[in-house]
CSV table of C-alpha atoms in Angstrom, one decimal:
chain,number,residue,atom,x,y,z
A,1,UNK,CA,119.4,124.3,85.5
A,2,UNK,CA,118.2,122.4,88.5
A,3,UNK,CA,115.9,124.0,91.2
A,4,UNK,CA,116.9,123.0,94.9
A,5,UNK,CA,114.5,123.6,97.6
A,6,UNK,CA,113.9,122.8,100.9
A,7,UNK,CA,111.1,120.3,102.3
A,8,UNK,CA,109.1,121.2,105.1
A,9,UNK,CA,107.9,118.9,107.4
A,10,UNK,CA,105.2,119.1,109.5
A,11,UNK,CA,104.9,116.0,111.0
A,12,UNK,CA,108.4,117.0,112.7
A,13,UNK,CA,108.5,120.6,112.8
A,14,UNK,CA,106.1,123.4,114.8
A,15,UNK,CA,104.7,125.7,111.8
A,16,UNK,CA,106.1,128.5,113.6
A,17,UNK,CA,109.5,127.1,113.2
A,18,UNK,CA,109.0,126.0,109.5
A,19,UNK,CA,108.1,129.2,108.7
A,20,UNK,CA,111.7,130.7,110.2
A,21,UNK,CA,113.3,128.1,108.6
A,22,UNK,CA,112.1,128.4,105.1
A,23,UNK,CA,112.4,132.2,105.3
A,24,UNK,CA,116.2,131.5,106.1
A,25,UNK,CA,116.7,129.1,103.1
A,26,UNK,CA,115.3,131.4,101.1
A,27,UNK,CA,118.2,134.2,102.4
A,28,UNK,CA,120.4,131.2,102.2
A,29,UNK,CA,119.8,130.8,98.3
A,30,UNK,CA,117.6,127.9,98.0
A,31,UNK,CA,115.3,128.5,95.1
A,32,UNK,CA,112.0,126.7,95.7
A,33,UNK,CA,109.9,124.7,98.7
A,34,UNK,CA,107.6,121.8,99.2
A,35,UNK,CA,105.2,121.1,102.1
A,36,UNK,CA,104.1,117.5,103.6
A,37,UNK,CA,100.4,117.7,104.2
A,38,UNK,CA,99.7,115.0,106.9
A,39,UNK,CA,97.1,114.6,109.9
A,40,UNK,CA,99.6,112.5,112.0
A,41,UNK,CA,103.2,111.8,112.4
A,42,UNK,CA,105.0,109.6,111.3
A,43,UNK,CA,106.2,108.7,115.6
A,44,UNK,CA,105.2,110.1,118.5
A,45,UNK,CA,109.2,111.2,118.9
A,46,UNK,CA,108.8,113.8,116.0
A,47,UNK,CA,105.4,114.9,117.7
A,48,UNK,CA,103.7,117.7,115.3
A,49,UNK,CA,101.1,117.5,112.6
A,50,UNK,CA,100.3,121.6,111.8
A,51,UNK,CA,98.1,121.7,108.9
A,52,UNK,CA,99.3,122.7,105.7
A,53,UNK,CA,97.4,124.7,103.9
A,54,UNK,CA,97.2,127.3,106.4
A,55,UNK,CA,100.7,127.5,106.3
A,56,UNK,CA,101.4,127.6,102.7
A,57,UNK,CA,99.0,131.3,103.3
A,58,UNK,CA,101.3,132.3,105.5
A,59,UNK,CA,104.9,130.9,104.0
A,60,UNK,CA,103.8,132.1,100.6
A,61,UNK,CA,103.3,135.5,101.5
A,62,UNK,CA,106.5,135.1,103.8
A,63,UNK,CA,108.7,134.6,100.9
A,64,UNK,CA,109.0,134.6,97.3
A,65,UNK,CA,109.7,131.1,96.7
A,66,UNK,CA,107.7,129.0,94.5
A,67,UNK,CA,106.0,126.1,97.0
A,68,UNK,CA,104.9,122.9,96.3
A,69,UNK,CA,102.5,120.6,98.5
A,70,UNK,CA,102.2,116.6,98.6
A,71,UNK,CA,98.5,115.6,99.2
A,72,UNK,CA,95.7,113.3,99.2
A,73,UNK,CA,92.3,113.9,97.9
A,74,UNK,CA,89.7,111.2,98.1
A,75,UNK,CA,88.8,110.4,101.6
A,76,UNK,CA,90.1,113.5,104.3
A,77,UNK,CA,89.8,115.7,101.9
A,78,UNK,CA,86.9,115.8,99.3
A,79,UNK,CA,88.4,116.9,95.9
A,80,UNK,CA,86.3,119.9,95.5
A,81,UNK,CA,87.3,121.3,98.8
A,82,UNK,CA,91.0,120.4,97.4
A,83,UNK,CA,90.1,121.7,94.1
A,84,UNK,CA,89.0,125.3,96.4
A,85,UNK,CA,92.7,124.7,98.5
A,86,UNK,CA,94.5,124.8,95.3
A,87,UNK,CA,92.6,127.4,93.1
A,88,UNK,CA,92.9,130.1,96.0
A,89,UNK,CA,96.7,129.9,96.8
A,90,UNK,CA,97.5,129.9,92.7
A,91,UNK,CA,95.0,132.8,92.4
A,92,UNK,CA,97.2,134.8,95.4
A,93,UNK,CA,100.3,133.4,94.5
A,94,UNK,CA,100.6,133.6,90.3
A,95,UNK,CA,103.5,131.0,88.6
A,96,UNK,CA,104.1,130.4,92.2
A,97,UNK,CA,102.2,127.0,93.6
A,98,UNK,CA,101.9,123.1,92.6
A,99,UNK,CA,100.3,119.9,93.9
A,100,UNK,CA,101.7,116.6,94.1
A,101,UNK,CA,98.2,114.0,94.5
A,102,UNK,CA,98.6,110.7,95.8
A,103,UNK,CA,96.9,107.9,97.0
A,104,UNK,CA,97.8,108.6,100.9
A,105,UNK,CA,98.6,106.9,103.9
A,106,UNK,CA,95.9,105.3,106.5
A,107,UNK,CA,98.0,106.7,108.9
A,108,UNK,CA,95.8,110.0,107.8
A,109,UNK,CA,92.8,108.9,106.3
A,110,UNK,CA,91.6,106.7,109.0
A,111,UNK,CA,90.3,109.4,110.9
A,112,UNK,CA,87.1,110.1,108.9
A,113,UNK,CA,86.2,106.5,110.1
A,114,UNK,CA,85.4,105.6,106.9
A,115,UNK,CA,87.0,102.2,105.7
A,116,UNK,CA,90.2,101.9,104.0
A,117,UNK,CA,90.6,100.9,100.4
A,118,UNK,CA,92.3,98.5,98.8
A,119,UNK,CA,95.4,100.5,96.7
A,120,UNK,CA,93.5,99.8,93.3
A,121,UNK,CA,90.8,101.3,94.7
A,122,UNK,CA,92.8,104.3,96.2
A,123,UNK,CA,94.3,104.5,92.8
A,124,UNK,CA,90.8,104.3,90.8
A,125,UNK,CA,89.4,107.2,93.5
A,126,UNK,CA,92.5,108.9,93.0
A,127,UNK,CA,92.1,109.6,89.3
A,128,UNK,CA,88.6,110.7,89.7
A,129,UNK,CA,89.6,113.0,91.7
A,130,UNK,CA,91.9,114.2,89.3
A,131,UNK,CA,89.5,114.7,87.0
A,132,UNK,CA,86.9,116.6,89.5
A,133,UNK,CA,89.8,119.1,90.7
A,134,UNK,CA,91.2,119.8,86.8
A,135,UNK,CA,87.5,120.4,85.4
A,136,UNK,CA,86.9,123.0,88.7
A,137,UNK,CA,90.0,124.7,88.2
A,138,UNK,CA,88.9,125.2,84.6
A,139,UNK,CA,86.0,126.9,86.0
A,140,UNK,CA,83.4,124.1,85.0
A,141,UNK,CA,80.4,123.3,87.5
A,142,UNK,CA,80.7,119.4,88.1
A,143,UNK,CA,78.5,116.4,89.2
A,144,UNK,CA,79.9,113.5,89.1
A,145,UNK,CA,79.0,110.2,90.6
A,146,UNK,CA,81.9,107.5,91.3
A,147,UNK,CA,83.7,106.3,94.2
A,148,UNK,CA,83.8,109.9,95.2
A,149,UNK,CA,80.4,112.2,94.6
A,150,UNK,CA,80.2,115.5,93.8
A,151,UNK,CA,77.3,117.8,93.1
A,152,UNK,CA,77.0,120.7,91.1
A,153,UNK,CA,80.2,122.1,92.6
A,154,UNK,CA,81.9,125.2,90.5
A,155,UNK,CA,84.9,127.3,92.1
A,156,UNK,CA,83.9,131.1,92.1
A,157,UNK,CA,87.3,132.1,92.3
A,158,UNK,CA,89.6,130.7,89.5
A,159,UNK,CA,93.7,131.5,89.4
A,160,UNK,CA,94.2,133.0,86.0
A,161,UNK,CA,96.8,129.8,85.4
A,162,UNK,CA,95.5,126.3,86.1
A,163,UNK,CA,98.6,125.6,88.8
A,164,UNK,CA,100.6,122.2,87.4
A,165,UNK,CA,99.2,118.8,89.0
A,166,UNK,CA,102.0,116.8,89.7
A,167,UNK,CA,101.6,112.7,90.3
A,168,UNK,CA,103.4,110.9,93.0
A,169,UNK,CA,105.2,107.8,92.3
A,170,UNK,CA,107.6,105.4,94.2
A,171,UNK,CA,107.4,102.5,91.4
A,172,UNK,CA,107.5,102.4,87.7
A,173,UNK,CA,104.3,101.0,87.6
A,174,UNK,CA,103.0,104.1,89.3
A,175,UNK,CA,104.7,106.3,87.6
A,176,UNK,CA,103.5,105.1,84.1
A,177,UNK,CA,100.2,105.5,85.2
A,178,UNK,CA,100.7,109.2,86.1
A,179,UNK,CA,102.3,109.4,82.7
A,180,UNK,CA,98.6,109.0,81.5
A,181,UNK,CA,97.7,112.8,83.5
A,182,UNK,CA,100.5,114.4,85.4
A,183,UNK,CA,102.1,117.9,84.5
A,184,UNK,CA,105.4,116.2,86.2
A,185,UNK,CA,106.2,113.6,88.6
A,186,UNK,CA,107.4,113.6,92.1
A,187,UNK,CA,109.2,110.8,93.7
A,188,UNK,CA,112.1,110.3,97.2
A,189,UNK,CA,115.7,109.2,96.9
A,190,UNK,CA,116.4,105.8,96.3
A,191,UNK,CA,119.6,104.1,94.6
A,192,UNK,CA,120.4,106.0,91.3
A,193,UNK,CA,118.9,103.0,89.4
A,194,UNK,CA,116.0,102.6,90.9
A,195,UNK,CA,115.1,106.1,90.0
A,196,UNK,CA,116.4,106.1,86.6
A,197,UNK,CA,114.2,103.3,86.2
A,198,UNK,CA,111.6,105.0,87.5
A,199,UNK,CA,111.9,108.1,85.5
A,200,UNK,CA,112.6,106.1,82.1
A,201,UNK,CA,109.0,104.6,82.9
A,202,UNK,CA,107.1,108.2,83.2
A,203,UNK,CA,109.0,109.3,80.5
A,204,UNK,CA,108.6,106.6,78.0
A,205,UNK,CA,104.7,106.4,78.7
A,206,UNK,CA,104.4,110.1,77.2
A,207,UNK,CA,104.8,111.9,80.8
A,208,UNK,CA,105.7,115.6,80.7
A,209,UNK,CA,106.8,118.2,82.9
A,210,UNK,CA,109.6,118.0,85.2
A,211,UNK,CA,110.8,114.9,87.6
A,212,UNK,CA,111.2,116.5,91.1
A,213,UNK,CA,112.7,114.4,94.2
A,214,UNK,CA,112.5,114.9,98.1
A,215,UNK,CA,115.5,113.9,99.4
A,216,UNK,CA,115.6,112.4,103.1
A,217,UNK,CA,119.2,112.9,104.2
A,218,UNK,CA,120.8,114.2,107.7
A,219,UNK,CA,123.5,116.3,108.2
A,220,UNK,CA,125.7,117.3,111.6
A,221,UNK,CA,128.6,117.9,112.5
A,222,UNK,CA,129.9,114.6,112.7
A,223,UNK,CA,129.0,111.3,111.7
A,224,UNK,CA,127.5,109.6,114.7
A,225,UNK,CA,125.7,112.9,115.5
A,226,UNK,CA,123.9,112.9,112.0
A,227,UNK,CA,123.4,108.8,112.2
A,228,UNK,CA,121.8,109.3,115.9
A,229,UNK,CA,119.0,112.2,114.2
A,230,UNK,CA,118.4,109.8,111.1
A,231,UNK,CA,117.3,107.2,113.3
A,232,UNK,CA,115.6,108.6,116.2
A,233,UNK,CA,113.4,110.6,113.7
A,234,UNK,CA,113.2,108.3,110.7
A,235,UNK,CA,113.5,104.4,111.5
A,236,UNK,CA,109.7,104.9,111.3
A,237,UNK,CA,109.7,106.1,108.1
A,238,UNK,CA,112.1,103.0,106.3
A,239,UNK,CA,109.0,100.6,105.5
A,240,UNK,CA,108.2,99.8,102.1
A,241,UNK,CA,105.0,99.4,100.8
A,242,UNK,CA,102.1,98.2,101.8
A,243,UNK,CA,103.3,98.4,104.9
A,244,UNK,CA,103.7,102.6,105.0
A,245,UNK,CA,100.3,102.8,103.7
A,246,UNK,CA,98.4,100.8,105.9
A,247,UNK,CA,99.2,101.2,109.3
A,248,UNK,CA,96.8,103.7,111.0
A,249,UNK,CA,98.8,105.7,114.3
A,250,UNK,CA,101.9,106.8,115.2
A,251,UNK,CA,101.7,104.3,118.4
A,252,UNK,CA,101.8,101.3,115.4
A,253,UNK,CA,105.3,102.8,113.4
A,254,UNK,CA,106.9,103.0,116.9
A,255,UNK,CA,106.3,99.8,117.7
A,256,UNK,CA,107.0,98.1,114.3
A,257,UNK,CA,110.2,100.0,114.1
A,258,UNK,CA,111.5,99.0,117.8
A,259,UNK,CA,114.1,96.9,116.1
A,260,UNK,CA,115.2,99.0,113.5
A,261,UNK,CA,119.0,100.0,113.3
A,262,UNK,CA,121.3,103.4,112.4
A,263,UNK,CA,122.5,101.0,109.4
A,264,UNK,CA,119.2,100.0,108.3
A,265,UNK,CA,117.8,103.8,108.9
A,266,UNK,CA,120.9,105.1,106.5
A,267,UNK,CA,119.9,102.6,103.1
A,268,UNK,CA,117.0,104.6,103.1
A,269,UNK,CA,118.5,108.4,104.2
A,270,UNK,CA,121.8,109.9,103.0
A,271,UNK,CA,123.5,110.2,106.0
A,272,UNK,CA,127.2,112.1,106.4
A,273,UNK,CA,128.6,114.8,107.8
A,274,UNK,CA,130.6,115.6,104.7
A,275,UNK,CA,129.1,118.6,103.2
A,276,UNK,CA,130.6,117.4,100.0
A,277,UNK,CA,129.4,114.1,99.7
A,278,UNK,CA,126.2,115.3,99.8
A,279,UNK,CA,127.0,117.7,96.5
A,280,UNK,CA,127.8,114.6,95.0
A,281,UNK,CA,124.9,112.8,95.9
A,282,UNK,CA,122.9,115.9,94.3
A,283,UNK,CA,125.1,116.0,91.6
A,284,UNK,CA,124.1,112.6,90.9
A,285,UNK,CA,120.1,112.9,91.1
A,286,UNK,CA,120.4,116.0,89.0
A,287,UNK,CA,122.7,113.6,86.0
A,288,UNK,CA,119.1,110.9,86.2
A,289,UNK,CA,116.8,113.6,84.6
A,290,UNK,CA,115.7,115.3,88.1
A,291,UNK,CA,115.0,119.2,87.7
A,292,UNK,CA,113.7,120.3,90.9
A,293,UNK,CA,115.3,118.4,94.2
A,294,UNK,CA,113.4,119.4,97.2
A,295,UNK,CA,116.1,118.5,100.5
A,296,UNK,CA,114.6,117.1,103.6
A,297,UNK,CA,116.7,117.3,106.7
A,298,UNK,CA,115.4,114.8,108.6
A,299,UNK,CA,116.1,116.1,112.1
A,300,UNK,CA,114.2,119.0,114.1
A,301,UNK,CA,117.3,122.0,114.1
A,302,UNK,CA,116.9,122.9,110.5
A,303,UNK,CA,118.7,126.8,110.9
A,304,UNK,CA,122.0,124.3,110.9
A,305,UNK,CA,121.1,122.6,108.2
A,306,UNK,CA,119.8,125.8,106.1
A,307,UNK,CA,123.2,127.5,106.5
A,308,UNK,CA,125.9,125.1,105.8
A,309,UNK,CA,124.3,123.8,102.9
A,310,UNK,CA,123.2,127.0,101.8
A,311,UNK,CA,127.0,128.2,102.7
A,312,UNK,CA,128.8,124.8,100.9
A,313,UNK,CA,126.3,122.9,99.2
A,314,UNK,CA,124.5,124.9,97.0
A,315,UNK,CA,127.7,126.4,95.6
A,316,UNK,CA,128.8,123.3,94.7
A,317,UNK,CA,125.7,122.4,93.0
A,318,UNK,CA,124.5,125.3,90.8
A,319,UNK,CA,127.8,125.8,89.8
């Protein structure tokens, strides 16, 4: 049966508030959570950036949901201190955590003033770090001398599991490279054959675990109140790539998204205030192969949100 959950995200929400708010999904019956893991926002208009792995502490010992986190090893983070991140919370929290690793966005890296790669570069650093954070988590000491270095690093507190490394894709040609070492893949809504494309290629490279999708949608009480939220706090968040992985602050998405419409904002975020439709839209995701779908309200009120869908939706859904 598929998992829903609900996104949390920080570049939009005060930590404070997320943790309310996933506390309530989790009395509202959703069965699961993911976490963004960013340095910036997206536009100054959503105006946070808490950091999330001192919330996943606190929102895992909050609840009893299973959490998942999205995040970047490789530049902000070095993949030993990741490696640490990740053992610790699966050694508190048994069966109960996974990351997602991806390449990143500028828009967080940049900060460590260090130059910014070109994507086969990110994606070469990328699966070294893999490799570094798998071999710590088995409890190996690693050196190891690439486009990231690491020496004589050994984690002294190991979770009894090895947690599931999820890879992030948004193209088939990403995801059949995750294929090659991903326990499951992670992708965002798109048109239902553009991610049954997308799935077919992890799956027919060898991939294995389950597909999980964030979906960006906003909900209200009527249309043009749930239109108005998409775009004020996602027409930042419509550019393709390379474009969402290159620009470096906030100040740079506002201004390249000055022009950007409600219509063009809703290609790219299911947008309705039909409860309904939006069961249907799951029910569709959930008919491509996706096993865990991870909902991501775009606007700042989640408590809304949280209870009609937990009230109408989710009825509909794990029915």
């Amino acid at each position: 049966m598929t998992v829903y959950g609900i996104h949390a995200s920080h570049e939009q929400i005060h930590p404070a508030d997320l943790l309310t708010a996933v506390r309530r999904a989790e009395e509202a019956g959703f069965g699961a959570a993911m976490s963004s893991d960013h340095f910036s926002p997206w536009s100054a208009r959503q105006g946070q950036s808490g950091f999330a792995w001192s919330w996943l502490g606190a929102a895992l010992q909050a609840t009893e949901l299973p959490f998942g986190v999205v995040t970047a090893p490789g530049q902000r983070y070095h993949p030993a201190i990741t490696a640490q991140a990740i053992g610790t919370l699966a050694a508190m929290n048994p069966g109960r955590f996974w990351a997602a690793l991806g390449t990143g966005e500028a828009s967080n890296e940049h900060i460590t003033g260090d130059g910014w790669p070109r994507k086969d570069v990110r994606t070469a650093r990328l699966r070294e770090c893999v490799d570094v954070i798998r071999a710590l988590l088995s409890g190996e000491e690693v050196s190891h001398d690439g486009l990231v270095t690491v020496d004589r690093a050994k984690l002294w507190t190991l979770p009894d599991e090895v947690p599931l490394l999820i890879g992030a894709a948004v193209s088939p040609q990403t995801a059949r490279w995750c294929a090659e070492w991903a326990d499951g893949l992670i992708t965002v809504n798109a048109p239902p054959e553009r991610l049954r494309e997308l799935a077919d290629a992890y799956r027919d490279a060898g991939g294995k675990g389950k597909l999980h999708l964030q979906v960006h949608l906003s909900w209200a009480d009527d249309d043009d109140t749930a239109l108005a939220i998409a775009h004020d706090q996602w027409r930042t968040n419509i550019f393709r790539p390379p474009v969402c992985w290159d620009l470096e602050l906030a100040e740079h998405f506002d201004v390249v998204a000055e022009r950007v419409t409600p219509a063009e904002v809703a290609e790219v975020v299911n947008v309705s205030s039909d409860l309904k439709w939006h069961a249907e839209r799951l029910n569709e995701y959930a008919s491509l192969g996706f096993e865990e779908i991870y909902l991501h309200h775009v606007g700042q009120d989640l408590i809304p949100f949280v209870d009609a869908f937990g009230e109408h939706v989710l009825p509909e859904v794990t029915a």
